mmCIF file of C-alpha atoms in Angstrom:
data_model
loop_
_atom_site.group_PDB
_atom_site.id
_atom_site.type_symbol
_atom_site.label_atom_id
_atom_site.label_comp_id
_atom_site.label_asym_id
_atom_site.label_seq_id
_atom_site.Cartn_x
_atom_site.Cartn_y
_atom_site.Cartn_z
ATOM 1 C CA MET M 1 182.023 -54.652 41.849
ATOM 2 C CA GLU M 2 182.553 -57.418 39.311
ATOM 3 C CA ASN M 3 185.958 -58.228 37.849
ATOM 4 C CA ARG M 4 186.333 -59.778 34.426
ATOM 5 C CA VAL M 5 188.565 -62.770 33.768
ATOM 6 C CA ILE M 6 189.256 -64.321 30.357
ATOM 7 C CA VAL M 7 189.993 -68.042 30.331
ATOM 8 C CA SER M 8 191.416 -70.115 27.486
ATOM 9 C CA GLY M 9 190.991 -73.798 26.759
ATOM 10 C CA SER M 10 188.367 -76.256 25.518
ATOM 11 C CA GLY M 11 188.809 -74.895 22.010
ATOM 12 C CA GLY M 12 188.217 -71.234 22.715
ATOM 13 C CA LEU M 13 187.932 -68.256 25.039
ATOM 14 C CA ARG M 14 185.320 -67.469 27.684
ATOM 15 C CA GLU M 15 184.711 -64.508 29.949
ATOM 16 C CA LEU M 16 184.013 -65.051 33.626
ATOM 17 C CA PHE M 17 182.792 -62.377 36.052
ATOM 18 C CA VAL M 18 184.018 -62.526 39.646
ATOM 19 C CA PRO M 19 182.608 -62.699 42.307
ATOM 20 C CA GLY M 20 179.538 -64.734 41.519
ATOM 21 C CA LEU M 21 181.260 -66.819 38.815
ATOM 22 C CA ARG M 22 178.903 -65.542 36.133
ATOM 23 C CA TRP M 23 179.747 -66.601 32.592
ATOM 24 C CA GLY M 24 179.591 -64.128 29.709
ATOM 25 C CA LYS M 25 180.416 -64.355 26.042
ATOM 26 C CA ALA M 26 182.555 -67.034 24.431
ATOM 27 C CA ALA M 27 184.616 -67.204 21.241
ATOM 28 C CA ARG M 28 185.833 -70.221 19.290
ATOM 29 C CA LEU M 29 189.629 -70.301 18.977
ATOM 30 C CA GLU M 30 191.224 -73.657 18.284
ATOM 31 C CA GLY M 31 194.184 -74.525 20.494
ATOM 32 C CA ALA M 32 193.822 -71.459 22.729
ATOM 33 C CA GLY M 33 196.567 -71.368 25.364
ATOM 34 C CA ALA M 34 198.753 -68.661 26.930
ATOM 35 C CA LEU M 35 197.061 -65.284 27.471
ATOM 36 C CA CYS M 36 197.865 -61.698 28.326
ATOM 37 C CA ALA M 37 195.806 -58.514 28.156
ATOM 38 C CA GLY M 38 196.353 -54.771 28.239
ATOM 39 C CA GLN M 39 195.143 -51.474 26.796
ATOM 40 C CA GLY M 40 191.944 -52.947 25.411
ATOM 41 C CA ARG M 41 193.687 -55.813 23.655
ATOM 42 C CA LEU M 42 193.908 -59.528 24.347
ATOM 43 C CA PHE M 43 196.680 -61.780 23.045
ATOM 44 C CA CYS M 44 196.307 -65.553 22.856
ATOM 45 C CA ALA M 45 198.873 -68.144 21.756
ATOM 46 C CA CYS M 46 197.400 -71.081 19.856
ATOM 47 C CA ALA M 47 198.667 -74.504 18.880
ATOM 48 C CA PRO M 48 199.011 -76.234 16.513
ATOM 49 C CA GLY M 49 200.590 -73.597 14.317
ATOM 50 C CA ASP M 50 202.438 -71.690 17.049
ATOM 51 C CA VAL M 51 200.547 -68.510 16.246
ATOM 52 C CA ILE M 52 199.374 -65.569 18.350
ATOM 53 C CA TRP M 53 195.980 -63.967 17.894
ATOM 54 C CA ARG M 54 195.355 -60.348 18.834
ATOM 55 C CA LEU M 55 191.742 -59.785 19.847
ATOM 56 C CA ASP M 56 189.564 -56.959 21.063
ATOM 57 C CA ALA M 57 189.470 -57.503 24.822
ATOM 58 C CA GLN M 58 185.783 -56.612 25.152
ATOM 59 C CA SER M 59 184.211 -58.315 22.144
ATOM 60 C CA LEU M 60 186.735 -61.210 21.877
ATOM 61 C CA MET M 61 186.788 -60.588 18.128
ATOM 62 C CA PRO M 62 190.140 -61.310 16.394
ATOM 63 C CA THR M 63 191.873 -58.259 14.934
ATOM 64 C CA ALA M 64 195.242 -59.681 13.799
ATOM 65 C CA LEU M 65 197.234 -62.899 13.501
ATOM 66 C CA PHE M 66 200.960 -63.061 14.313
ATOM 67 C CA ALA M 67 203.588 -65.729 13.759
ATOM 68 C CA GLY M 68 204.805 -66.962 17.146
ATOM 69 C CA GLY M 69 207.287 -69.628 18.154
ATOM 70 C CA PRO M 70 207.483 -73.254 19.324
ATOM 71 C CA GLY M 71 205.653 -74.105 22.517
ATOM 72 C CA ILE M 72 204.630 -70.675 23.816
ATOM 73 C CA ARG M 73 204.238 -71.040 27.582
ATOM 74 C CA ALA M 74 203.621 -67.424 28.538
ATOM 75 C CA LEU M 75 202.814 -64.034 27.008
ATOM 76 C CA SER M 76 203.457 -60.595 28.458
ATOM 77 C CA LEU M 77 202.880 -57.025 27.270
ATOM 78 C CA SER M 78 205.284 -54.147 27.892
ATOM 79 C CA ALA M 79 204.160 -51.320 30.169
ATOM 80 C CA ASP M 80 203.597 -48.981 27.213
ATOM 81 C CA GLY M 81 201.739 -51.672 25.244
ATOM 82 C CA LYS M 82 204.145 -51.492 22.294
ATOM 83 C CA ARG M 83 206.012 -54.782 22.734
ATOM 84 C CA LEU M 84 204.704 -58.309 23.150
ATOM 85 C CA TYR M 85 206.904 -60.991 24.714
ATOM 86 C CA ALA M 86 206.422 -64.698 23.987
ATOM 87 C CA LEU M 87 208.262 -67.286 26.078
ATOM 88 C CA CYS M 88 208.914 -70.182 23.709
ATOM 89 C CA GLY M 89 209.566 -73.172 25.955
ATOM 90 C CA ASP M 90 210.268 -75.597 23.118
ATOM 91 C CA ALA M 91 212.855 -73.232 21.600
ATOM 92 C CA ASP M 92 214.494 -72.221 24.896
ATOM 93 C CA SER M 93 214.015 -68.585 23.937
ATOM 94 C CA LEU M 94 212.211 -65.298 24.561
ATOM 95 C CA LEU M 95 210.747 -63.601 21.492
ATOM 96 C CA MET M 96 209.847 -59.905 21.332
ATOM 97 C CA LEU M 97 207.229 -58.776 18.796
ATOM 98 C CA ASP M 98 205.752 -55.451 17.781
ATOM 99 C CA ALA M 99 202.382 -55.606 19.557
ATOM 100 C CA GLN M 100 200.655 -53.662 16.787
ATOM 101 C CA THR M 101 202.006 -55.282 13.624
ATOM 102 C CA GLY M 102 203.264 -58.615 14.972
ATOM 103 C CA ALA M 103 206.659 -58.074 13.356
ATOM 104 C CA PRO M 104 209.382 -60.075 15.164
ATOM 105 C CA MET M 105 211.927 -57.702 16.709
ATOM 106 C CA ILE M 106 214.421 -59.658 18.806
ATOM 107 C CA VAL M 107 214.895 -63.200 20.088
ATOM 108 C CA ASN M 108 217.330 -64.441 22.738
ATOM 109 C CA ARG M 109 218.091 -67.734 24.466
ATOM 110 C CA VAL M 110 216.893 -67.898 28.067
ATOM 111 C CA GLY M 111 217.600 -71.374 29.476
ATOM 112 C CA MET M 112 216.467 -74.973 29.019
ATOM 113 C CA GLY M 113 212.711 -75.406 28.914
ATOM 114 C CA PRO M 114 211.971 -71.964 30.413
ATOM 115 C CA CYS M 115 208.800 -72.081 32.485
ATOM 116 C CA ALA M 116 207.651 -68.565 33.345
ATOM 117 C CA MET M 117 208.545 -64.879 33.191
ATOM 118 C CA ALA M 118 207.871 -61.708 35.145
ATOM 119 C CA MET M 119 208.519 -57.988 34.713
ATOM 120 C CA ASP M 120 209.702 -55.623 37.420
ATOM 121 C CA GLU M 121 207.643 -52.632 38.581
ATOM 122 C CA THR M 122 209.591 -50.241 36.344
ATOM 123 C CA GLY M 123 208.903 -52.259 33.200
ATOM 124 C CA ARG M 124 212.609 -52.222 32.373
ATOM 125 C CA VAL M 125 213.681 -55.712 33.408
ATOM 126 C CA ILE M 126 212.259 -59.142 32.583
ATOM 127 C CA ALA M 127 213.123 -62.214 34.631
ATOM 128 C CA VAL M 128 212.755 -65.683 33.137
ATOM 129 C CA ALA M 129 212.543 -68.931 35.088
ATOM 130 C CA GLY M 130 215.220 -70.784 33.156
ATOM 131 C CA GLY M 131 213.895 -74.281 33.806
ATOM 132 C CA GLU M 132 216.425 -77.113 33.769
ATOM 133 C CA CYS M 133 219.451 -74.827 33.470
ATOM 134 C CA ALA M 134 218.823 -73.922 37.151
ATOM 135 C CA ARG M 135 219.149 -70.192 36.555
ATOM 136 C CA ALA M 136 217.034 -67.067 36.743
ATOM 137 C CA VAL M 137 217.826 -65.034 33.632
ATOM 138 C CA LEU M 138 217.453 -61.239 33.710
ATOM 139 C CA LEU M 139 217.005 -59.325 30.459
ATOM 140 C CA CYS M 140 216.608 -55.709 29.396
ATOM 141 C CA ALA M 141 212.965 -55.297 28.368
ATOM 142 C CA SER M 142 213.892 -52.980 25.472
ATOM 143 C CA THR M 143 216.728 -54.948 23.876
ATOM 144 C CA LEU M 144 216.476 -58.473 25.384
ATOM 145 C CA ASP M 145 220.159 -58.234 26.247
ATOM 146 C CA VAL M 146 220.998 -60.576 29.130
ATOM 147 C CA ILE M 147 221.951 -58.430 32.126
ATOM 148 C CA GLY M 148 222.156 -61.246 34.668
ATOM 149 C CA SER M 149 222.141 -65.029 34.926
ATOM 150 C CA LEU M 150 221.713 -66.080 38.534
ATOM 151 C CA PRO M 151 222.523 -69.692 39.516
ATOM 152 C CA MET M 152 219.822 -71.376 41.590
ATOM 153 C CA PRO M 153 219.728 -74.565 43.704
ATOM 154 C CA GLY M 154 217.563 -76.493 41.236
ATOM 155 C CA MET M 155 215.211 -76.329 38.259
ATOM 156 C CA VAL M 156 213.600 -72.861 38.264
ATOM 157 C CA VAL M 157 209.814 -72.995 37.843
ATOM 158 C CA GLY M 158 208.608 -69.579 39.031
ATOM 159 C CA VAL M 159 210.111 -66.110 39.222
ATOM 160 C CA ALA M 160 209.185 -62.639 40.500
ATOM 161 C CA LEU M 161 210.899 -59.231 40.662
ATOM 162 C CA GLN M 162 210.418 -56.348 43.065
ATOM 163 C CA ARG M 163 212.544 -53.528 44.480
ATOM 164 C CA GLY M 164 215.690 -54.931 42.927
ATOM 165 C CA MET M 165 215.114 -58.370 44.479
ATOM 166 C CA VAL M 166 214.848 -61.547 42.403
ATOM 167 C CA HIS M 167 212.648 -64.336 43.782
ATOM 168 C CA ALA M 168 212.992 -67.815 42.268
ATOM 169 C CA LEU M 169 210.901 -70.878 43.103
ATOM 170 C CA CYS M 170 212.981 -73.996 42.495
ATOM 171 C CA LEU M 171 212.658 -77.761 42.613
ATOM 172 C CA SER M 172 214.794 -79.232 45.397
ATOM 173 C CA GLU M 173 216.621 -82.561 45.471
ATOM 174 C CA THR M 174 213.893 -83.939 47.741
ATOM 175 C CA LEU M 175 211.175 -82.976 45.180
ATOM 176 C CA SER M 176 209.915 -80.171 47.372
ATOM 177 C CA SER M 177 210.447 -76.426 46.796
ATOM 178 C CA THR M 178 213.156 -73.914 47.575
ATOM 179 C CA LEU M 179 212.365 -70.197 47.462
ATOM 180 C CA THR M 180 215.569 -68.251 46.842
ATOM 181 C CA THR M 181 215.666 -64.467 47.079
ATOM 182 C CA VAL M 182 218.654 -62.607 45.629
ATOM 183 C CA LEU M 183 219.025 -59.175 47.219
ATOM 184 C CA PRO M 184 220.229 -56.059 45.346
ATOM 185 C CA GLY M 185 223.673 -56.343 46.935
ATOM 186 C CA GLY M 186 224.028 -59.989 45.928
ATOM 187 C CA GLY M 187 223.120 -61.559 49.276
ATOM 188 C CA ARG M 188 220.699 -64.490 49.365
ATOM 189 C CA ARG M 189 217.860 -65.759 51.494
ATOM 190 C CA THR M 190 216.461 -69.275 51.227
ATOM 191 C CA LEU M 191 213.229 -70.834 52.449
ATOM 192 C CA THR M 192 212.296 -74.516 52.198
ATOM 193 C CA LEU M 193 208.636 -75.084 51.285
ATOM 194 C CA ARG M 194 206.607 -78.277 51.147
ATOM 195 C CA GLY M 195 205.312 -79.526 47.791
ATOM 196 C CA MET M 196 206.732 -79.355 44.267
ATOM 197 C CA PRO M 197 207.015 -75.803 42.886
ATOM 198 C CA GLY M 198 204.137 -74.093 41.123
ATOM 199 C CA THR M 199 204.234 -70.315 40.733
ATOM 200 C CA LEU M 200 205.025 -66.977 42.381
ATOM 201 C CA SER M 201 202.850 -63.877 42.521
ATOM 202 C CA LEU M 202 203.323 -60.463 44.132
ATOM 203 C CA ARG M 203 200.223 -59.185 45.894
ATOM 204 C CA ARG M 204 199.681 -56.335 48.335
ATOM 205 C CA GLY M 205 203.120 -56.096 49.848
ATOM 206 C CA MET M 206 203.800 -59.805 50.098
ATOM 207 C CA LEU M 207 204.886 -62.712 47.955
ATOM 208 C CA LEU M 208 202.550 -65.634 47.293
ATOM 209 C CA ALA M 209 204.339 -68.925 46.640
ATOM 210 C CA ALA M 210 202.186 -71.791 45.383
ATOM 211 C CA THR M 211 203.436 -75.362 45.580
ATOM 212 C CA HIS M 212 201.672 -78.704 45.134
ATOM 213 C CA GLY M 213 199.020 -78.747 47.835
ATOM 214 C CA HIS M 214 200.215 -75.592 49.576
ATOM 215 C CA LEU M 215 199.937 -71.808 49.349
ATOM 216 C CA TYR M 216 202.450 -69.678 51.250
ATOM 217 C CA ALA M 217 202.379 -65.975 52.032
ATOM 218 C CA VAL M 218 205.978 -64.813 52.343
ATOM 219 C CA SER M 219 207.361 -61.466 53.498
ATOM 220 C CA GLU M 220 208.278 -59.275 50.543
ATOM 221 C CA ASP M 221 211.997 -59.559 51.353
ATOM 222 C CA GLY M 222 211.779 -63.370 51.248
ATOM 223 C CA SER M 223 212.970 -63.732 54.831
ATOM 224 C CA ARG M 224 210.065 -65.596 56.452
ATOM 225 C CA VAL M 225 206.797 -67.402 55.865
ATOM 226 C CA LEU M 226 203.887 -65.333 57.146
ATOM 227 C CA CYS M 227 201.258 -68.051 56.821
ATOM 228 C CA GLU M 228 200.580 -71.357 55.085
ATOM 229 C CA ASP M 229 197.293 -72.635 53.667
ATOM 230 C CA SER M 230 196.230 -75.664 51.692
ATOM 231 C CA ALA M 231 195.810 -75.474 47.934
ATOM 232 C CA ALA M 232 193.830 -77.717 45.625
ATOM 233 C CA GLY M 233 196.434 -78.925 43.169
ATOM 234 C CA ARG M 234 199.526 -77.158 41.876
ATOM 235 C CA ALA M 235 199.123 -73.594 40.635
ATOM 236 C CA SER M 236 200.504 -72.329 37.346
ATOM 237 C CA ARG M 237 198.849 -68.934 37.857
ATOM 238 C CA LEU M 238 197.371 -66.940 40.736
ATOM 239 C CA LEU M 239 194.935 -64.091 40.065
ATOM 240 C CA LEU M 240 193.648 -61.591 42.609
ATOM 241 C CA CYS M 241 190.300 -60.172 41.473
ATOM 242 C CA GLY M 242 189.156 -57.651 44.050
ATOM 243 C CA GLU M 243 188.898 -59.734 47.205
ATOM 244 C CA GLU M 244 188.777 -63.040 45.307
ATOM 245 C CA LEU M 245 191.834 -65.233 44.826
ATOM 246 C CA LEU M 246 191.773 -67.522 41.789
ATOM 247 C CA MET M 247 194.177 -70.368 41.129
ATOM 248 C CA LEU M 248 194.808 -72.238 37.899
ATOM 249 C CA ASP M 249 195.718 -75.858 38.654
ATOM 250 C CA MET M 250 198.274 -77.013 36.077
ATOM 251 C CA LEU M 251 197.622 -80.690 36.762
ATOM 252 C CA GLY M 252 193.853 -80.757 36.430
ATOM 253 C CA GLU M 253 193.553 -77.703 34.109
ATOM 254 C CA ALA M 254 190.913 -76.326 36.461
ATOM 255 C CA LEU M 255 190.296 -72.740 37.561
ATOM 256 C CA LEU M 256 189.574 -72.625 41.291
ATOM 257 C CA VAL M 257 188.349 -69.833 43.558
ATOM 258 C CA ARG M 258 189.215 -69.623 47.223
ATOM 259 C CA GLU M 259 186.281 -69.674 49.619
ATOM 260 C CA ARG M 260 186.306 -66.695 51.982
ATOM 261 C CA GLY M 261 184.953 -68.552 54.994
ATOM 262 C CA ASP M 262 186.921 -71.750 55.494
ATOM 263 C CA GLY M 263 189.745 -71.077 53.037
ATOM 264 C CA GLY M 264 188.785 -74.062 50.888
ATOM 265 C CA TRP M 265 188.719 -74.049 47.099
ATOM 266 C CA ARG M 266 185.740 -74.280 44.737
ATOM 267 C CA ALA M 267 185.930 -75.215 41.058
ATOM 268 C CA ALA M 268 184.985 -72.359 38.733
ATOM 269 C CA ALA M 269 185.836 -73.951 35.372
ATOM 270 C CA GLU M 270 187.445 -77.042 33.871
ATOM 271 C CA GLY M 271 189.574 -77.509 30.783
ATOM 272 C CA VAL M 272 191.376 -74.200 31.371
ATOM 273 C CA ARG M 273 194.824 -73.590 29.881
ATOM 274 C CA ASP M 274 195.377 -70.020 31.065
ATOM 275 C CA ALA M 275 193.540 -67.050 32.574
ATOM 276 C CA ALA M 276 194.022 -63.274 32.553
ATOM 277 C CA THR M 277 192.182 -60.262 33.945
ATOM 278 C CA ALA M 278 190.868 -57.934 31.241
#
């Protein structure tokens, strides 16, 4: 069974079918960057202009244009599809929009150069990697009220939430990575990982932590590394499409697919800014 991935970059959007790496339709969209998809819709942040396009996820035809914010680094859609979140790295803020009309609803400060965000499995809490403020910021998904600001051992680059636990991937003083897990009761677990921090992703009962040159599978409670593999570059996004694992290298702006046999990586596309399953 093929899975469909939308990639942004090189002045537009393209659809890629996995496995097989078969290309489909393309659409011109100047400055295409951060992506998210859900309920038959695709949202794409574009610069210059700091705008957000809403498109039909199947045809890639634009259906609306929203005002965004400075330096949108990530987009996310609420579980019910009614609210769109834009992480504005250049404004140190998280913006919530009406996903249908594009009307701005709420904005709140979330750190210094925030890097990434994630929603918990209930859809009620958003965690933001607060960047240089060295904090993981927790917000109510409905109101954007700050419900927690957790100090971390360094610049926070990646974040993930599950079962009341907060995972934060941080830059250490030695320019490697520290994975800190804050437990529901407030206790902490820390793992030291090789390579500068990239991103976190929850997949099939475990946590994937990508650093520069390395990919770690970590137990879901953050207590131990289950296995370590090499990675080509430094991931800003990990996508699991069926049995295929895709990685977006933030340094080379390349989308890579992991080979099933030897665990190596093969280039699927270049000039990629972001990718999303749709």
